[in-house]
């Protein structure tokens, strides 16, 4: 098991950013091509604000209701123009409207039905909704995501939807104590992107606290990191 010491959010962020730079350099990549999504689910506003003051610009949340409260009080307390909110948790169709209202990017579109609904709500709001497609590369029952088999059809359909801007792919591999075991999943997501020639999929959202360095070596452009910044989440 990895242990994260909570020496403070600002210090943790510095360490995370150094690790991002080091992994990018190791893979011959520009560290600026890797964006940090600070995962703030269950984290309270004062901590989020500390992270933003320390330079975080993208916040990842996994539940629509939780964010509804946070966004409004956040906007009171911080000048939030340069902050992006990303939905990284599963989205139910009946919450699509709120999600489109709240999130700059929805990383978890995984079916034509959901894409349709998000597109419809975005159209009503006269918004172009940035999205990623969540791809499921393992056979874990509990995980969401489109299967490789259904991937092409979803790509085709989403590309036609006028109020969606498809920017790339996202995946959550199974958890492994040995992060090297996650590498094939990250590599596979990059291959899927490369095989989907004809679609512009610049973003690969992959890698969390325990495995983001491996994900960057395999081409991640967004890493989603909670615990390594904020400490262990209470249950
Ligand atoms: C919680 C969560 C993360 C962050 O996980 P950590 O291990 O705390 O870094 C990343 N991605 C998704 C989809 C999550 O739900």
mmCIF file of C-alpha atoms and ligand atoms in Angstrom:
data_model
loop_
_atom_site.group_PDB
_atom_site.id
_atom_site.type_symbol
_atom_site.label_atom_id
_atom_site.label_comp_id
_atom_site.label_asym_id
_atom_site.label_seq_id
_atom_site.Cartn_x
_atom_site.Cartn_y
_atom_site.Cartn_z
ATOM 1 C CA UNK A 1 0.000 0.000 0.000
ATOM 2 C CA UNK A 2 1.046 3.538 -0.686
ATOM 3 C CA UNK A 3 0.876 5.995 2.163
ATOM 4 C CA UNK A 4 0.270 9.670 1.544
ATOM 5 C CA UNK A 5 1.427 12.023 4.256
ATOM 6 C CA UNK A 6 -0.805 15.031 4.695
ATOM 7 C CA UNK A 7 1.884 17.645 5.135
ATOM 8 C CA UNK A 8 -0.391 20.173 3.540
ATOM 9 C CA UNK A 9 -2.102 20.679 0.251
ATOM 10 C CA UNK A 10 0.361 23.196 -1.154
ATOM 11 C CA UNK A 11 3.321 20.957 -0.377
ATOM 12 C CA UNK A 12 1.542 17.888 -1.768
ATOM 13 C CA UNK A 13 0.773 19.750 -4.971
ATOM 14 C CA UNK A 14 4.384 20.682 -5.407
ATOM 15 C CA UNK A 15 5.369 17.023 -5.119
ATOM 16 C CA UNK A 16 2.661 15.929 -7.557
ATOM 17 C CA UNK A 17 3.704 18.553 -10.093
ATOM 18 C CA UNK A 18 7.337 17.509 -9.785
ATOM 19 C CA UNK A 19 6.374 13.898 -10.397
ATOM 20 C CA UNK A 20 4.307 14.916 -13.440
ATOM 21 C CA UNK A 21 7.304 16.779 -14.873
ATOM 22 C CA UNK A 22 9.660 13.909 -14.173
ATOM 23 C CA UNK A 23 7.414 11.288 -15.789
ATOM 24 C CA UNK A 24 6.833 13.482 -18.816
ATOM 25 C CA UNK A 25 10.564 14.046 -19.199
ATOM 26 C CA UNK A 26 11.210 10.323 -18.853
ATOM 27 C CA UNK A 27 8.809 9.681 -21.740
ATOM 28 C CA UNK A 28 10.263 12.505 -23.840
ATOM 29 C CA UNK A 29 7.080 14.534 -23.477
ATOM 30 C CA UNK A 30 6.463 18.176 -22.659
ATOM 31 C CA UNK A 31 5.180 18.440 -19.045
ATOM 32 C CA UNK A 32 2.876 21.233 -20.230
ATOM 33 C CA UNK A 33 0.978 18.626 -22.265
ATOM 34 C CA UNK A 34 -0.166 16.960 -19.037
ATOM 35 C CA UNK A 35 -3.001 18.726 -17.242
ATOM 36 C CA UNK A 36 -3.686 18.128 -13.577
ATOM 37 C CA UNK A 37 -7.303 17.542 -12.602
ATOM 38 C CA UNK A 38 -7.493 17.926 -8.813
ATOM 39 C CA UNK A 39 -10.183 15.513 -7.640
ATOM 40 C CA UNK A 40 -12.201 17.284 -4.955
ATOM 41 C CA UNK A 41 -15.012 14.815 -4.261
ATOM 42 C CA UNK A 42 -15.810 14.817 -0.511
ATOM 43 C CA UNK A 43 -13.306 17.653 -0.041
ATOM 44 C CA UNK A 44 -14.580 20.831 1.616
ATOM 45 C CA UNK A 45 -14.352 24.305 0.185
ATOM 46 C CA UNK A 46 -11.467 25.685 2.311
ATOM 47 C CA UNK A 47 -9.211 22.882 1.098
ATOM 48 C CA UNK A 48 -10.334 23.340 -2.488
ATOM 49 C CA UNK A 49 -9.587 27.036 -2.236
ATOM 50 C CA UNK A 50 -6.124 26.306 -0.869
ATOM 51 C CA UNK A 51 -5.464 24.096 -3.898
ATOM 52 C CA UNK A 52 -6.712 26.771 -6.276
ATOM 53 C CA UNK A 53 -4.499 29.364 -4.615
ATOM 54 C CA UNK A 54 -1.600 26.965 -5.063
ATOM 55 C CA UNK A 55 -2.227 26.882 -8.804
ATOM 56 C CA UNK A 56 -4.856 24.223 -9.504
ATOM 57 C CA UNK A 57 -7.111 25.228 -12.417
ATOM 58 C CA UNK A 58 -9.175 22.079 -13.078
ATOM 59 C CA UNK A 59 -11.396 20.518 -10.411
ATOM 60 C CA UNK A 60 -12.809 16.995 -10.850
ATOM 61 C CA UNK A 61 -15.985 15.892 -9.082
ATOM 62 C CA UNK A 62 -17.955 12.683 -9.360
ATOM 63 C CA UNK A 63 -21.410 13.615 -8.108
ATOM 64 C CA UNK A 64 -23.677 16.205 -9.608
ATOM 65 C CA UNK A 65 -25.521 17.070 -6.365
ATOM 66 C CA UNK A 66 -22.338 17.577 -4.376
ATOM 67 C CA UNK A 67 -21.044 20.051 -6.931
ATOM 68 C CA UNK A 68 -24.242 22.055 -7.126
ATOM 69 C CA UNK A 69 -23.642 23.353 -3.594
ATOM 70 C CA UNK A 70 -19.921 23.795 -4.033
ATOM 71 C CA UNK A 71 -19.972 25.768 -7.272
ATOM 72 C CA UNK A 72 -22.243 28.512 -5.986
ATOM 73 C CA UNK A 73 -20.351 29.119 -2.737
ATOM 74 C CA UNK A 74 -17.046 28.744 -4.561
ATOM 75 C CA UNK A 75 -17.960 31.528 -6.947
ATOM 76 C CA UNK A 76 -18.613 33.807 -3.974
ATOM 77 C CA UNK A 77 -15.231 33.172 -2.433
ATOM 78 C CA UNK A 78 -12.837 32.970 -5.341
ATOM 79 C CA UNK A 79 -12.569 34.731 -8.617
ATOM 80 C CA UNK A 80 -13.325 31.633 -10.604
ATOM 81 C CA UNK A 81 -12.986 32.628 -14.223
ATOM 82 C CA UNK A 82 -10.010 30.425 -14.915
ATOM 83 C CA UNK A 83 -11.338 27.407 -13.005
ATOM 84 C CA UNK A 84 -12.806 24.450 -14.903
ATOM 85 C CA UNK A 85 -15.120 21.878 -13.307
ATOM 86 C CA UNK A 86 -14.985 18.393 -14.804
ATOM 87 C CA UNK A 87 -17.460 15.600 -14.127
ATOM 88 C CA UNK A 88 -15.467 12.390 -13.687
ATOM 89 C CA UNK A 89 -18.188 10.186 -12.160
ATOM 90 C CA UNK A 90 -20.987 8.270 -13.829
ATOM 91 C CA UNK A 91 -23.812 10.467 -15.117
ATOM 92 C CA UNK A 92 -27.449 9.384 -15.056
ATOM 93 C CA UNK A 93 -29.600 10.679 -17.873
ATOM 94 C CA UNK A 94 -32.007 12.391 -15.483
ATOM 95 C CA UNK A 95 -29.132 14.544 -14.145
ATOM 96 C CA UNK A 96 -27.875 15.560 -17.579
ATOM 97 C CA UNK A 97 -29.498 18.983 -17.420
ATOM 98 C CA UNK A 98 -27.813 19.915 -14.138
ATOM 99 C CA UNK A 99 -24.524 18.464 -15.331
ATOM 100 C CA UNK A 100 -24.596 20.625 -18.450
ATOM 101 C CA UNK A 101 -25.343 23.662 -16.286
ATOM 102 C CA UNK A 102 -22.451 22.966 -13.934
ATOM 103 C CA UNK A 103 -19.601 21.335 -15.778
ATOM 104 C CA UNK A 104 -17.135 22.700 -18.304
ATOM 105 C CA UNK A 105 -16.353 19.141 -19.304
ATOM 106 C CA UNK A 106 -18.168 15.825 -18.866
ATOM 107 C CA UNK A 107 -15.546 13.066 -18.986
ATOM 108 C CA UNK A 108 -17.946 10.160 -18.584
ATOM 109 C CA UNK A 109 -20.161 9.932 -21.671
ATOM 110 C CA UNK A 110 -20.497 6.205 -22.307
ATOM 111 C CA UNK A 111 -23.650 5.563 -24.326
ATOM 112 C CA UNK A 112 -25.525 6.991 -27.286
ATOM 113 C CA UNK A 113 -28.589 7.566 -25.087
ATOM 114 C CA UNK A 114 -26.616 9.618 -22.570
ATOM 115 C CA UNK A 115 -24.813 11.542 -25.313
ATOM 116 C CA UNK A 116 -28.180 12.305 -26.914
ATOM 117 C CA UNK A 117 -29.583 13.662 -23.678
ATOM 118 C CA UNK A 118 -26.509 15.786 -22.921
ATOM 119 C CA UNK A 119 -26.631 17.122 -26.477
ATOM 120 C CA UNK A 120 -30.314 17.950 -26.122
ATOM 121 C CA UNK A 121 -29.813 19.807 -22.839
ATOM 122 C CA UNK A 122 -26.786 21.652 -24.194
ATOM 123 C CA UNK A 123 -28.789 22.743 -27.217
ATOM 124 C CA UNK A 124 -31.529 24.144 -24.959
ATOM 125 C CA UNK A 125 -28.910 26.152 -23.102
ATOM 126 C CA UNK A 126 -27.211 27.221 -26.286
ATOM 127 C CA UNK A 127 -23.989 25.679 -25.003
ATOM 128 C CA UNK A 128 -21.340 23.578 -26.657
ATOM 129 C CA UNK A 129 -20.609 20.890 -24.091
ATOM 130 C CA UNK A 130 -17.049 19.547 -24.028
ATOM 131 C CA UNK A 131 -17.039 15.778 -23.479
ATOM 132 C CA UNK A 132 -14.778 12.743 -23.262
ATOM 133 C CA UNK A 133 -15.931 9.191 -23.884
ATOM 134 C CA UNK A 134 -15.358 6.850 -20.961
ATOM 135 C CA UNK A 135 -14.000 3.530 -22.206
ATOM 136 C CA UNK A 136 -14.230 0.349 -20.179
ATOM 137 C CA UNK A 137 -11.202 -1.852 -20.730
ATOM 138 C CA UNK A 138 -11.691 -4.318 -17.880
ATOM 139 C CA UNK A 139 -14.591 -6.656 -17.203
ATOM 140 C CA UNK A 140 -15.288 -5.360 -13.694
ATOM 141 C CA UNK A 141 -19.035 -5.344 -13.059
ATOM 142 C CA UNK A 142 -18.929 -2.121 -11.081
ATOM 143 C CA UNK A 143 -17.211 0.010 -13.713
ATOM 144 C CA UNK A 144 -18.953 2.135 -16.292
ATOM 145 C CA UNK A 145 -17.808 2.907 -19.796
ATOM 146 C CA UNK A 146 -18.373 1.953 -23.397
ATOM 147 C CA UNK A 147 -16.864 -1.369 -24.451
ATOM 148 C CA UNK A 148 -14.281 -1.501 -27.217
ATOM 149 C CA UNK A 149 -16.856 -3.315 -29.306
ATOM 150 C CA UNK A 150 -19.365 -0.442 -29.121
ATOM 151 C CA UNK A 151 -16.736 2.277 -29.283
ATOM 152 C CA UNK A 152 -16.854 3.027 -32.990
ATOM 153 C CA UNK A 153 -20.593 3.453 -33.149
ATOM 154 C CA UNK A 154 -20.502 5.836 -30.163
ATOM 155 C CA UNK A 155 -17.673 7.821 -31.768
ATOM 156 C CA UNK A 156 -19.624 8.123 -35.008
ATOM 157 C CA UNK A 157 -22.805 9.233 -33.273
ATOM 158 C CA UNK A 158 -21.216 11.693 -30.844
ATOM 159 C CA UNK A 159 -19.249 13.306 -33.656
ATOM 160 C CA UNK A 160 -22.540 14.139 -35.365
ATOM 161 C CA UNK A 161 -24.070 15.807 -32.317
ATOM 162 C CA UNK A 162 -23.999 19.534 -32.878
ATOM 163 C CA UNK A 163 -23.842 20.695 -29.271
ATOM 164 C CA UNK A 164 -21.145 18.283 -28.142
ATOM 165 C CA UNK A 165 -17.449 18.903 -28.601
ATOM 166 C CA UNK A 166 -15.690 15.555 -28.388
ATOM 167 C CA UNK A 167 -12.156 16.098 -27.064
ATOM 168 C CA UNK A 168 -10.908 12.591 -26.286
ATOM 169 C CA UNK A 169 -11.111 9.466 -24.149
ATOM 170 C CA UNK A 170 -11.089 8.595 -20.458
ATOM 171 C CA UNK A 171 -10.582 5.325 -18.625
ATOM 172 C CA UNK A 172 -10.367 3.922 -15.093
ATOM 173 C CA UNK A 173 -8.331 0.710 -14.926
ATOM 174 C CA UNK A 174 -8.791 -1.732 -12.051
ATOM 175 C CA UNK A 175 -6.905 -0.835 -8.880
ATOM 176 C CA UNK A 176 -3.557 -2.577 -8.497
ATOM 177 C CA UNK A 177 -1.096 -2.246 -5.621
ATOM 178 C CA UNK A 178 1.601 -2.647 -8.253
ATOM 179 C CA UNK A 179 0.965 0.277 -10.609
ATOM 180 C CA UNK A 180 2.899 -1.424 -13.415
ATOM 181 C CA UNK A 181 -0.108 -3.725 -13.795
ATOM 182 C CA UNK A 182 -2.199 -0.724 -14.874
ATOM 183 C CA UNK A 183 0.175 0.046 -17.755
ATOM 184 C CA UNK A 184 -1.483 -2.232 -20.362
ATOM 185 C CA UNK A 185 -4.812 -0.445 -19.787
ATOM 186 C CA UNK A 186 -3.274 2.979 -20.318
ATOM 187 C CA UNK A 187 -1.434 1.741 -23.398
ATOM 188 C CA UNK A 188 -4.624 0.252 -24.773
ATOM 189 C CA UNK A 189 -6.494 3.554 -24.434
ATOM 190 C CA UNK A 190 -3.741 5.294 -26.407
ATOM 191 C CA UNK A 191 -3.913 2.587 -29.087
ATOM 192 C CA UNK A 192 -7.681 3.002 -29.344
ATOM 193 C CA UNK A 193 -7.167 6.717 -29.907
ATOM 194 C CA UNK A 194 -4.565 5.985 -32.583
ATOM 195 C CA UNK A 195 -6.788 3.398 -34.255
ATOM 196 C CA UNK A 196 -9.665 5.883 -34.362
ATOM 197 C CA UNK A 197 -8.019 7.742 -37.193
ATOM 198 C CA UNK A 198 -10.396 10.272 -38.652
ATOM 199 C CA UNK A 199 -11.542 11.359 -35.201
ATOM 200 C CA UNK A 200 -9.769 14.142 -33.392
ATOM 201 C CA UNK A 201 -9.200 12.861 -29.855
ATOM 202 C CA UNK A 202 -6.418 14.961 -28.361
ATOM 203 C CA UNK A 203 -7.176 14.258 -24.699
ATOM 204 C CA UNK A 204 -6.449 11.033 -22.827
ATOM 205 C CA UNK A 205 -7.725 11.277 -19.251
ATOM 206 C CA UNK A 206 -6.055 8.446 -17.335
ATOM 207 C CA UNK A 207 -4.056 7.960 -14.157
ATOM 208 C CA UNK A 208 -4.924 8.559 -10.502
ATOM 209 C CA UNK A 209 -2.842 9.002 -7.318
ATOM 210 C CA UNK A 210 -1.410 5.496 -7.344
ATOM 211 C CA UNK A 211 -0.619 5.174 -11.045
ATOM 212 C CA UNK A 212 -0.427 8.582 -12.744
ATOM 213 C CA UNK A 213 3.288 8.347 -13.470
ATOM 214 C CA UNK A 214 2.763 5.189 -15.527
ATOM 215 C CA UNK A 215 -0.228 6.818 -17.249
ATOM 216 C CA UNK A 216 1.903 9.811 -18.266
ATOM 217 C CA UNK A 217 4.561 7.497 -19.695
ATOM 218 C CA UNK A 218 1.792 5.943 -21.798
ATOM 219 C CA UNK A 219 0.466 9.256 -23.077
ATOM 220 C CA UNK A 220 -1.992 10.724 -20.532
ATOM 221 C CA UNK A 221 -2.844 14.363 -21.187
ATOM 222 C CA UNK A 222 -5.011 14.632 -18.057
ATOM 223 C CA UNK A 223 -4.314 12.950 -14.747
ATOM 224 C CA UNK A 224 -7.057 12.882 -12.096
ATOM 225 C CA UNK A 225 -5.517 13.113 -8.650
ATOM 226 C CA UNK A 226 -7.259 13.327 -5.293
ATOM 227 C CA UNK A 227 -5.547 11.463 -2.468
ATOM 228 C CA UNK A 228 -2.005 12.541 -3.310
ATOM 229 C CA UNK A 229 -3.122 16.183 -2.999
ATOM 230 C CA UNK A 230 -5.756 16.167 -0.257
ATOM 231 C CA UNK A 231 -4.858 13.063 1.730
ATOM 232 C CA UNK A 232 -6.978 9.965 2.267
ATOM 233 C CA UNK A 233 -10.699 10.615 1.937
ATOM 234 C CA UNK A 234 -12.811 9.741 4.972
ATOM 235 C CA UNK A 235 -15.455 7.130 4.272
HETATM 236 C C1 LIG B 1 -11.780 9.489 -6.988
HETATM 237 C C2 LIG B 1 -11.379 9.466 -8.395
HETATM 238 C C3 LIG B 1 -10.073 9.826 -8.793
HETATM 239 C C4 LIG B 1 -8.983 10.205 -7.810
HETATM 240 O O1 LIG B 1 -8.549 9.105 -7.083
HETATM 241 P P1 LIG B 1 -7.290 9.202 -6.108
HETATM 242 O O2 LIG B 1 -6.853 7.808 -5.961
HETATM 243 O O3 LIG B 1 -7.797 9.793 -4.845
HETATM 244 O O4 LIG B 1 -6.282 10.064 -6.758
HETATM 245 C C5 LIG B 1 -9.792 9.823 -10.144
HETATM 246 N N1 LIG B 1 -10.713 9.482 -11.068
HETATM 247 C C6 LIG B 1 -11.968 9.137 -10.721
HETATM 248 C C7 LIG B 1 -12.934 8.771 -11.784
HETATM 249 C C8 LIG B 1 -12.334 9.102 -9.381
HETATM 250 O O5 LIG B 1 -13.586 8.748 -9.048
#
